[in-house]
PDB file of C-alpha atoms in Angstrom:
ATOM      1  CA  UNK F   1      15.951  18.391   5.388  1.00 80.00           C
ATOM      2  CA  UNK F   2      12.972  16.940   7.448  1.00 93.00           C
ATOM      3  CA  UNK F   3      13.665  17.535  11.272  1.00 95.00           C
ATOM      4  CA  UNK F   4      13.077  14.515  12.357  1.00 97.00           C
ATOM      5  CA  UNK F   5      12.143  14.620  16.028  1.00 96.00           C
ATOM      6  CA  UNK F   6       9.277  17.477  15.538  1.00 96.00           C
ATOM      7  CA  UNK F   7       7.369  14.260  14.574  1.00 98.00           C
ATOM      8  CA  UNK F   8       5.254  12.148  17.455  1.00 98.00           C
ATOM      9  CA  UNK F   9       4.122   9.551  15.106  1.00 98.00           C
ATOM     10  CA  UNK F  10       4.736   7.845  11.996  1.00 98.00           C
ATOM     11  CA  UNK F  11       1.821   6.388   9.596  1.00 98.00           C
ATOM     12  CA  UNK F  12       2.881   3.890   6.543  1.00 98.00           C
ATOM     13  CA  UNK F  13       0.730   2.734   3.818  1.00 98.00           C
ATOM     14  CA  UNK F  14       1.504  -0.984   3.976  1.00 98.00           C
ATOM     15  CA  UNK F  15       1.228  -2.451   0.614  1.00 98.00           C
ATOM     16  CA  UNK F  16       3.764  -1.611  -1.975  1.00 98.00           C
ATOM     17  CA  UNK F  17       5.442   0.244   1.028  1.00 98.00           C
ATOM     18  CA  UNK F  18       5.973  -2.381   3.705  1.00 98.00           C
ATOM     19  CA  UNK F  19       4.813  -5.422   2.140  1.00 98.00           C
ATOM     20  CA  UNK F  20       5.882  -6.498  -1.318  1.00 98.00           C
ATOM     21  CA  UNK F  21       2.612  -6.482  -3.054  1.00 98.00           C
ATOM     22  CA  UNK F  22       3.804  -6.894  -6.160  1.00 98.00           C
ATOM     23  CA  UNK F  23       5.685 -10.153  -5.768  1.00 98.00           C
ATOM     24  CA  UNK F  24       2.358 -11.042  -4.312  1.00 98.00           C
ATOM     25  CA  UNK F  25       0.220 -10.185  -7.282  1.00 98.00           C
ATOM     26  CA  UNK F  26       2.317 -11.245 -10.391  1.00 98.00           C
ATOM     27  CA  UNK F  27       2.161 -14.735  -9.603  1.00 98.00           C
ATOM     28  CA  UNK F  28      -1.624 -14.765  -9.289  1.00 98.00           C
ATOM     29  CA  UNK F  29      -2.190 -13.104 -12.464  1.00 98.00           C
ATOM     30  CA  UNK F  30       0.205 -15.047 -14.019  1.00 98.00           C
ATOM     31  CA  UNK F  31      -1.850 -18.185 -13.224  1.00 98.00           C
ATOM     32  CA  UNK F  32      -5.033 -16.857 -14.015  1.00 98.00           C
ATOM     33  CA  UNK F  33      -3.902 -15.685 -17.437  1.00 98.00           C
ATOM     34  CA  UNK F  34      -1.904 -18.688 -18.083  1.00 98.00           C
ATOM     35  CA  UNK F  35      -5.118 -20.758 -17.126  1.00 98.00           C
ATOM     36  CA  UNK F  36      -7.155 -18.931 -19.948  1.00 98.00           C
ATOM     37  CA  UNK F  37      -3.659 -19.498 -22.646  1.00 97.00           C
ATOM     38  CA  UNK F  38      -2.731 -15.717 -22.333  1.00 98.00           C
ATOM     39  CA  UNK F  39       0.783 -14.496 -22.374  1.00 98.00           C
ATOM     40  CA  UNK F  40       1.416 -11.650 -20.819  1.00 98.00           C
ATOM     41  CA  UNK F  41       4.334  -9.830 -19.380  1.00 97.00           C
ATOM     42  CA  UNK F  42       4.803  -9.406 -15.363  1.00 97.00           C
ATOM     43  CA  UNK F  43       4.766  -4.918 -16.341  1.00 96.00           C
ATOM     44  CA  UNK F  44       2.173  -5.668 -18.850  1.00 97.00           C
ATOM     45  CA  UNK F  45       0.113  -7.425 -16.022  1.00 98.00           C
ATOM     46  CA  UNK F  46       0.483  -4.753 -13.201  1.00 98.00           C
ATOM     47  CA  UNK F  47       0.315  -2.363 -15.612  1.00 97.00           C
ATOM     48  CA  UNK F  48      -3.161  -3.474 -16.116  1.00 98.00           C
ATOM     49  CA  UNK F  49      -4.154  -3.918 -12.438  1.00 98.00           C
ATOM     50  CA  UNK F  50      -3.239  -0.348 -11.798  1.00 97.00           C
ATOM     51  CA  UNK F  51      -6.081   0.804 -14.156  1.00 97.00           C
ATOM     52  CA  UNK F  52      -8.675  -1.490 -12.920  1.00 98.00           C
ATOM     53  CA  UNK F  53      -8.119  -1.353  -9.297  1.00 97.00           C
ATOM     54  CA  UNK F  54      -8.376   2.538  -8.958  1.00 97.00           C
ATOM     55  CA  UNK F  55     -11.602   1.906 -11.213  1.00 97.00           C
ATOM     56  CA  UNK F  56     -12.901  -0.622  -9.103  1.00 97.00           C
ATOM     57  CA  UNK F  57     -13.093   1.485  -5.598  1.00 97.00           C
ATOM     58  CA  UNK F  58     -13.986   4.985  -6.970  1.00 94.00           C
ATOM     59  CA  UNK F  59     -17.860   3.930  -6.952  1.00 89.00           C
ATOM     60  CA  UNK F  60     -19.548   2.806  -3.199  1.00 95.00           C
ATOM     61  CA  UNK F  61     -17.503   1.504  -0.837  1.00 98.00           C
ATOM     62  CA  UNK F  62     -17.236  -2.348  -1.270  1.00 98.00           C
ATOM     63  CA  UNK F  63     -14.772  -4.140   0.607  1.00 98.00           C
ATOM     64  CA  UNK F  64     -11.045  -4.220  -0.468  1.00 98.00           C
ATOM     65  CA  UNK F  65     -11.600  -8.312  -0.940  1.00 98.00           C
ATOM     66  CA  UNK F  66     -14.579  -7.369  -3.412  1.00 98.00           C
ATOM     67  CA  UNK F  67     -12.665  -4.627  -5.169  1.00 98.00           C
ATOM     68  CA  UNK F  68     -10.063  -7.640  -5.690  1.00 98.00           C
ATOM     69  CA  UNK F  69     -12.563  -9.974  -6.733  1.00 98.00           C
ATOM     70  CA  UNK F  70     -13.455  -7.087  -9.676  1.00 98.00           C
ATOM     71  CA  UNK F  71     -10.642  -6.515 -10.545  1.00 98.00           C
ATOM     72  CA  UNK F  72     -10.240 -10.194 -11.599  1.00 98.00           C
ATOM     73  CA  UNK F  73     -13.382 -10.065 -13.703  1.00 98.00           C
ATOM     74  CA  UNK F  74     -12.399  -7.143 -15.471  1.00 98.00           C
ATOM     75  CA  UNK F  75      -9.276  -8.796 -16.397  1.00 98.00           C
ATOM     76  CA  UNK F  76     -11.340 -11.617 -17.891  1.00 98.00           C
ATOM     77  CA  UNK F  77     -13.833  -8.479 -19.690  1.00 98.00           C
ATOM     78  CA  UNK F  78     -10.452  -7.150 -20.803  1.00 97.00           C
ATOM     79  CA  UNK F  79      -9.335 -10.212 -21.953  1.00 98.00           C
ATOM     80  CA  UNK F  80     -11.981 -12.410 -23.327  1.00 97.00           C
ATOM     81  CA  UNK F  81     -12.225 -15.003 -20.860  1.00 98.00           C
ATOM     82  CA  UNK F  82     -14.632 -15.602 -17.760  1.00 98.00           C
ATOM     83  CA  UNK F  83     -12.861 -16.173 -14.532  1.00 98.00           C
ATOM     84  CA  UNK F  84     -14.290 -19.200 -12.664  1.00 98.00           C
ATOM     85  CA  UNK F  85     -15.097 -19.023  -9.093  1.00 98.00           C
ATOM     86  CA  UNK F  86     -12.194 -19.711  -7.324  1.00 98.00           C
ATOM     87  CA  UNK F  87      -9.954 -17.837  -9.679  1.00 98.00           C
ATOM     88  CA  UNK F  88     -12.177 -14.795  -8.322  1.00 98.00           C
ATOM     89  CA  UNK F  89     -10.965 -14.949  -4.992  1.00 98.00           C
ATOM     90  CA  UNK F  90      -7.287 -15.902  -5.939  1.00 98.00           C
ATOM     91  CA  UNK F  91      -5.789 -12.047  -5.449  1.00 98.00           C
ATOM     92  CA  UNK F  92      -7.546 -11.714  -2.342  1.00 98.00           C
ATOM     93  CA  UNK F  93      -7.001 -15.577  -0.773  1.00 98.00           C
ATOM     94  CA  UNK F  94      -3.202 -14.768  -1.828  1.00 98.00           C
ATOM     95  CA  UNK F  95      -2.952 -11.385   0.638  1.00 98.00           C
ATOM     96  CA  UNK F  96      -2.059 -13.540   3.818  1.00 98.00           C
ATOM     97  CA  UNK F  97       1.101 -14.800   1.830  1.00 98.00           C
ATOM     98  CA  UNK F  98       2.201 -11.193   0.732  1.00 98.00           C
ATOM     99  CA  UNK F  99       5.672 -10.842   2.151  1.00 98.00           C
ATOM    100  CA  UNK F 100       7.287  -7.948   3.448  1.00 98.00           C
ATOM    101  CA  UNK F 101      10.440  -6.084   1.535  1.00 98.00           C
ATOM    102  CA  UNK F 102      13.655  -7.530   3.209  1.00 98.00           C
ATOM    103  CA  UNK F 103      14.484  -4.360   5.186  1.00 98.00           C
ATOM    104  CA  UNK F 104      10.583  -3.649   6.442  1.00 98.00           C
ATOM    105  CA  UNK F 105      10.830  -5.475   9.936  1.00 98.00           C
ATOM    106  CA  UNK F 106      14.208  -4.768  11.072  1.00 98.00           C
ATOM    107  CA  UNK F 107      13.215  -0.921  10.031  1.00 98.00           C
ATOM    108  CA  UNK F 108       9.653  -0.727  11.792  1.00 98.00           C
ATOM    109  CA  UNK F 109      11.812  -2.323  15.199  1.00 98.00           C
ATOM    110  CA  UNK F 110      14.277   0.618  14.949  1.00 98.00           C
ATOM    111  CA  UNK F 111      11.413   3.224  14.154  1.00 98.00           C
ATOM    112  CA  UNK F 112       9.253   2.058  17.269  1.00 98.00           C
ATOM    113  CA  UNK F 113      11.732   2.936  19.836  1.00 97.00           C
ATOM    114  CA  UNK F 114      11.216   6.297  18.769  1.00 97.00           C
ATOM    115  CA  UNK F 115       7.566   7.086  17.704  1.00 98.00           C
ATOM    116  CA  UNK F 116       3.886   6.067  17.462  1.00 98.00           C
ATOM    117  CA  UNK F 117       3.711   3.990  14.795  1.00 98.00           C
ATOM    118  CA  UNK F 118       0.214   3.782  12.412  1.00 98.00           C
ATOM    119  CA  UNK F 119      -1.013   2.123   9.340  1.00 98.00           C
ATOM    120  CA  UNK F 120      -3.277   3.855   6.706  1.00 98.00           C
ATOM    121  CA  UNK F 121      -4.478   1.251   4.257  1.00 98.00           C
ATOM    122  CA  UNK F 122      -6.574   0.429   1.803  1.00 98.00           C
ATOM    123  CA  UNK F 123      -7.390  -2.932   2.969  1.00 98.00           C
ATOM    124  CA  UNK F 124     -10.006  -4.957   5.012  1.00 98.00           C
ATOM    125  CA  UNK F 125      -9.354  -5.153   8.732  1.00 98.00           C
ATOM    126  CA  UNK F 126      -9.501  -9.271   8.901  1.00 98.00           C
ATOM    127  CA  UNK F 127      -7.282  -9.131   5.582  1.00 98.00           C
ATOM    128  CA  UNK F 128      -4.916  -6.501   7.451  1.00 98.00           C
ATOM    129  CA  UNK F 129      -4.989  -9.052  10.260  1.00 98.00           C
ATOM    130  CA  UNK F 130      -3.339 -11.461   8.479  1.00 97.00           C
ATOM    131  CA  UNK F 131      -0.660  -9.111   6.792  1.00 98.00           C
ATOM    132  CA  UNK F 132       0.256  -7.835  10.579  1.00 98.00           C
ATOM    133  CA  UNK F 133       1.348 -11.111  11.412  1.00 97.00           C
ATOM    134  CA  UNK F 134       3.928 -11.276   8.782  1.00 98.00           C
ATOM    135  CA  UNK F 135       5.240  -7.446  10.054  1.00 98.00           C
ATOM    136  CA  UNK F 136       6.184  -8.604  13.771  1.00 95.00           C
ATOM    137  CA  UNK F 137       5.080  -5.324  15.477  1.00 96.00           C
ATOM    138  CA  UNK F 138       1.984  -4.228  17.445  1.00 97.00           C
ATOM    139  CA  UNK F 139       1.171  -0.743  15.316  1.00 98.00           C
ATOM    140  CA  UNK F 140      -0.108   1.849  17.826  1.00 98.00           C
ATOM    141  CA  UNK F 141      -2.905   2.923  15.487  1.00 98.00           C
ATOM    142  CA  UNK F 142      -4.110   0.535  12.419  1.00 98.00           C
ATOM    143  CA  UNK F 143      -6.626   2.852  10.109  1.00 98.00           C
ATOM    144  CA  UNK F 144      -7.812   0.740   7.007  1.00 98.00           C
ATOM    145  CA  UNK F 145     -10.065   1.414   3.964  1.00 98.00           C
ATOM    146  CA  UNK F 146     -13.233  -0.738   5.928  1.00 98.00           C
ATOM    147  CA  UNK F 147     -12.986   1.699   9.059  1.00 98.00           C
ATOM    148  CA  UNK F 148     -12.816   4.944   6.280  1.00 98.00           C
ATOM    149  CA  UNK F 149     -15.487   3.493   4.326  1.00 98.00           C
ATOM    150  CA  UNK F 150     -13.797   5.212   1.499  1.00 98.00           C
ATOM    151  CA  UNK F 151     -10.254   4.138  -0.268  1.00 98.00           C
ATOM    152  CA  UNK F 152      -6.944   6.587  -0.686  1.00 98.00           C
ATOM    153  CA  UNK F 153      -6.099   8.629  -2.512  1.00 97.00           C
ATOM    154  CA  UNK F 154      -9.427   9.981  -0.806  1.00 98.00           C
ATOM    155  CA  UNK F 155      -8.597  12.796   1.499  1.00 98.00           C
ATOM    156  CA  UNK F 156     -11.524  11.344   4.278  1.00 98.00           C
ATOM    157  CA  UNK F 157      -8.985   8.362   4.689  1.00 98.00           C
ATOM    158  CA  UNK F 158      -5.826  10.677   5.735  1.00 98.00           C
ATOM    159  CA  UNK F 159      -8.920  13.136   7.526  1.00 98.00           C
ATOM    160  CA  UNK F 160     -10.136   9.771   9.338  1.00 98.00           C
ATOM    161  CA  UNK F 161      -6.964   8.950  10.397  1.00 98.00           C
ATOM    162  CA  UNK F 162      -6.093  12.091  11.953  1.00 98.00           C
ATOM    163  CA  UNK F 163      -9.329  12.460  13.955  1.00 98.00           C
ATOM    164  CA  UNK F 164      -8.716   8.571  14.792  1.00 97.00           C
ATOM    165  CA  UNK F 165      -5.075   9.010  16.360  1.00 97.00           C
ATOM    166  CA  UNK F 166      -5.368  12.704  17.354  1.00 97.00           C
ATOM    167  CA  UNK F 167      -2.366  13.526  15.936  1.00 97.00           C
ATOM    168  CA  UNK F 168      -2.489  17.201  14.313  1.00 97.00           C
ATOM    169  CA  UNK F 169      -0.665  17.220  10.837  1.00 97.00           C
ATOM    170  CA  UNK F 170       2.592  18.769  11.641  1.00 96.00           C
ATOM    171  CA  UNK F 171       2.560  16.029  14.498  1.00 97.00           C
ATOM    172  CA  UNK F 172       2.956  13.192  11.853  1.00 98.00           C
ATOM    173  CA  UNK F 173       4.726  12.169   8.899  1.00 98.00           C
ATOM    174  CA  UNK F 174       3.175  10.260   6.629  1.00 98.00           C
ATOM    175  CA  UNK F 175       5.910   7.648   4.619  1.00 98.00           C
ATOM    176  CA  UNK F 176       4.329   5.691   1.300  1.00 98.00           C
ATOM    177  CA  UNK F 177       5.646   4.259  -2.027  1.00 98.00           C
ATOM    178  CA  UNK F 178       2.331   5.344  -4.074  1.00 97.00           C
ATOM    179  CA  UNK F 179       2.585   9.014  -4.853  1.00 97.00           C
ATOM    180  CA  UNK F 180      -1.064   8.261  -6.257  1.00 96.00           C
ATOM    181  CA  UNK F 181      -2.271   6.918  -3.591  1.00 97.00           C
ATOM    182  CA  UNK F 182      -0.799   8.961  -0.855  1.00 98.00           C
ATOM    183  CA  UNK F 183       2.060  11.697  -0.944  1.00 98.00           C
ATOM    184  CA  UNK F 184      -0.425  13.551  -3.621  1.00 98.00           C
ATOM    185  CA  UNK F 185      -3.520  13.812  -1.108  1.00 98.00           C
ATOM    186  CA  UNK F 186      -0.775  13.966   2.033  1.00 98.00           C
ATOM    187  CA  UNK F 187       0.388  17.019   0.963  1.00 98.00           C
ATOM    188  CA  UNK F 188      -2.617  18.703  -0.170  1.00 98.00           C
ATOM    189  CA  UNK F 189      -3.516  18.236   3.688  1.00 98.00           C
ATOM    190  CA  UNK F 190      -0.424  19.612   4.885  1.00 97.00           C
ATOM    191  CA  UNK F 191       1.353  16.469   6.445  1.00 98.00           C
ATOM    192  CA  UNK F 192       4.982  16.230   5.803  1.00 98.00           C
ATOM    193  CA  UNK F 193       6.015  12.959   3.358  1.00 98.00           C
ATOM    194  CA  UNK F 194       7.752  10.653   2.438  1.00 98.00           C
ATOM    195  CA  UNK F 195       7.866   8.632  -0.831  1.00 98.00           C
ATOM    196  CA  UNK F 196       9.426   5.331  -0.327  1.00 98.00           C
ATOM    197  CA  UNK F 197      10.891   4.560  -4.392  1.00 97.00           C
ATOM    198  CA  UNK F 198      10.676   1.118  -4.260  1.00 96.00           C
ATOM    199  CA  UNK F 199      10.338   0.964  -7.578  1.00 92.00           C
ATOM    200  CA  UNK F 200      13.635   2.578  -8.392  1.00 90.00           C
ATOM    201  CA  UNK F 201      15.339   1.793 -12.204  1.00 87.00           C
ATOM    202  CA  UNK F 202      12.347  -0.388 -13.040  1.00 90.00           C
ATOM    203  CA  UNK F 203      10.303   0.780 -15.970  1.00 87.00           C
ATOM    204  CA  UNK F 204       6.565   2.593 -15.368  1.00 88.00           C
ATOM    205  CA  UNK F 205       4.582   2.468 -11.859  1.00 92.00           C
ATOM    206  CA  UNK F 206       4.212  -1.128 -11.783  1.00 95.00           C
ATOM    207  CA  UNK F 207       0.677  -1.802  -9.845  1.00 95.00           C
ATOM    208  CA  UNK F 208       0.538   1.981  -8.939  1.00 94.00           C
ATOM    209  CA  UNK F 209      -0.990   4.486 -11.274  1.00 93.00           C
ATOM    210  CA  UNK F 210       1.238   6.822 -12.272  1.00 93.00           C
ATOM    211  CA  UNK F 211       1.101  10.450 -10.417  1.00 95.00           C
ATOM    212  CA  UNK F 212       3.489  13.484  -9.933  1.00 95.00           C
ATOM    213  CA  UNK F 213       3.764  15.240  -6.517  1.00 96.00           C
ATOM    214  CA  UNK F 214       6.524  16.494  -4.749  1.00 96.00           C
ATOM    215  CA  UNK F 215       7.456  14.650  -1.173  1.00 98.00           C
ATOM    216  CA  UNK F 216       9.389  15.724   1.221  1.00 97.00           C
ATOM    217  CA  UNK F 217      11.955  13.673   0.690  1.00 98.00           C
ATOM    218  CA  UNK F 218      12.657  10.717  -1.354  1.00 97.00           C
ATOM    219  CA  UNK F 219      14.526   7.477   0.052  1.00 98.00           C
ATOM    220  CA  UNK F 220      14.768   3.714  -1.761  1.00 97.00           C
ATOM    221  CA  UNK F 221      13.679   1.765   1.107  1.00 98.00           C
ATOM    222  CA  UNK F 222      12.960   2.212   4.866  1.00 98.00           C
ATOM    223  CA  UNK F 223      16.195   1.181   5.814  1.00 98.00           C
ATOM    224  CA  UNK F 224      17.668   4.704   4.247  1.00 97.00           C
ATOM    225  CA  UNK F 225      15.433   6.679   6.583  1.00 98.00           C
ATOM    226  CA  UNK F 226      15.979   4.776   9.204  1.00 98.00           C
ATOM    227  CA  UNK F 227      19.728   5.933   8.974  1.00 97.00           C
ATOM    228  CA  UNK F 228      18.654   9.089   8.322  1.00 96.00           C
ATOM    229  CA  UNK F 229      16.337   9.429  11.179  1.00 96.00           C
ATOM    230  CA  UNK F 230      19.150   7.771  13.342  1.00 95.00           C
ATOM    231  CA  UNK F 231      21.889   9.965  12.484  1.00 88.00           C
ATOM    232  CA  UNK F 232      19.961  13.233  13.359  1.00 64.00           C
TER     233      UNK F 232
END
């Protein structure tokens, strides 16, 4: 078992992990698909997005709303149809409504009385701006994809972080639903993790790519190590 209090700090991605992206991103596509008189399943949908976003930020930096913007182009490519202008910007205009999972704020309240609390994210900091809001807690640390200049599962990001905060690895635990994104390049730094399952019961990796690693430990939701972290 993790021991708990040899931690100072706690960082989160935030999408997938915190907020409910993919309640966010479903009904987008749906709409944009719908628009050009394709039917698609909801998996079938995310299943796609998690090939073409990965694709879209593993050349130059661009910004996380121009990586969104991409990936709704290469949907059209895919899919024989051209988006039109505003359908372009739908994914990333839709970010600010993102909602978090039910348990997120009432978890991050509980965590802060006890550590540092950071966010490593592959996002924009204005778009991060408006996700904050939503999350109802002033993070001690916010490091995001347009600070890195590079997107996760990049090691600089998780490298950046550290040199950001100060924290030494064995000084923070790092707690994420994407083992693609995160608890594979986490560990291969040495930080202790945590995959959040989210996902847990529902068929392939949704918007993530698929990945295997081993975390640290595996909960459903925050609110499980919360209790955890609580009890010890």
């Amino acid at each position: 078992m993790i021991q708990f209090n040899q931690f100072a700090a706690l960082s989160f991605d935030c999408y997938g992990t915190l907020i409910d992206w993919e309640s966010g991103i479903t009904p987008v596509l749906q709409q944009l698909v719908k628009a050009h008189n394709i039917k698609m399943s909801n998996q079938e949908l995310l299943e796609l997005f998690a090939i073409l976003e990965p694709e879209a930020q593993s050349g130059d930096y661009k910004t996380y709303r121009a990586i969104l913007r991409e990936v709704v182009q290469k949907f059209g490519e895919r899919l024989g149809f051209s988006p039109t202008p505003p359908e372009l910007e739908s994914l990333g205009n839709s970010i600010q409504h993102w909602q978090p999972f039910p348990d997120t704020v009432e978890a991050l309240k509980a965590l802060k009385q006890k550590y540092k609390l950071v966010i490593i994210s592959n996002i924009d900091d204005d778009l991060f701006a408006q996700t904050n809001q939503h999350l109802q807690i002033e993070f001690d640390q916010i490091i995001t994809a347009q600070q890195a200049q590079s997107y996760k599962p990049s090691a600089h990001n998780f490298e950046f972080a550290l040199e950001k905060t100060g924290f030494s690895t064995n000084q923070l635990l790092h707690v994420a639903q994407s083992i693609f994104h995160d608890i594979v390049t986490a560990n291969s730094l040495g930080l202790t993790t945590v995959w959040v399952n989210r996902r847990q019961g529902q068929p392939g990796g949704g918007a993530t790519k698929i990945a295997i690693a081993q975390p640290d430990l595996e909960v459903p939701d925050l609110k499980s190590l919360v209790d955890l972290i609580f009890e010890h």
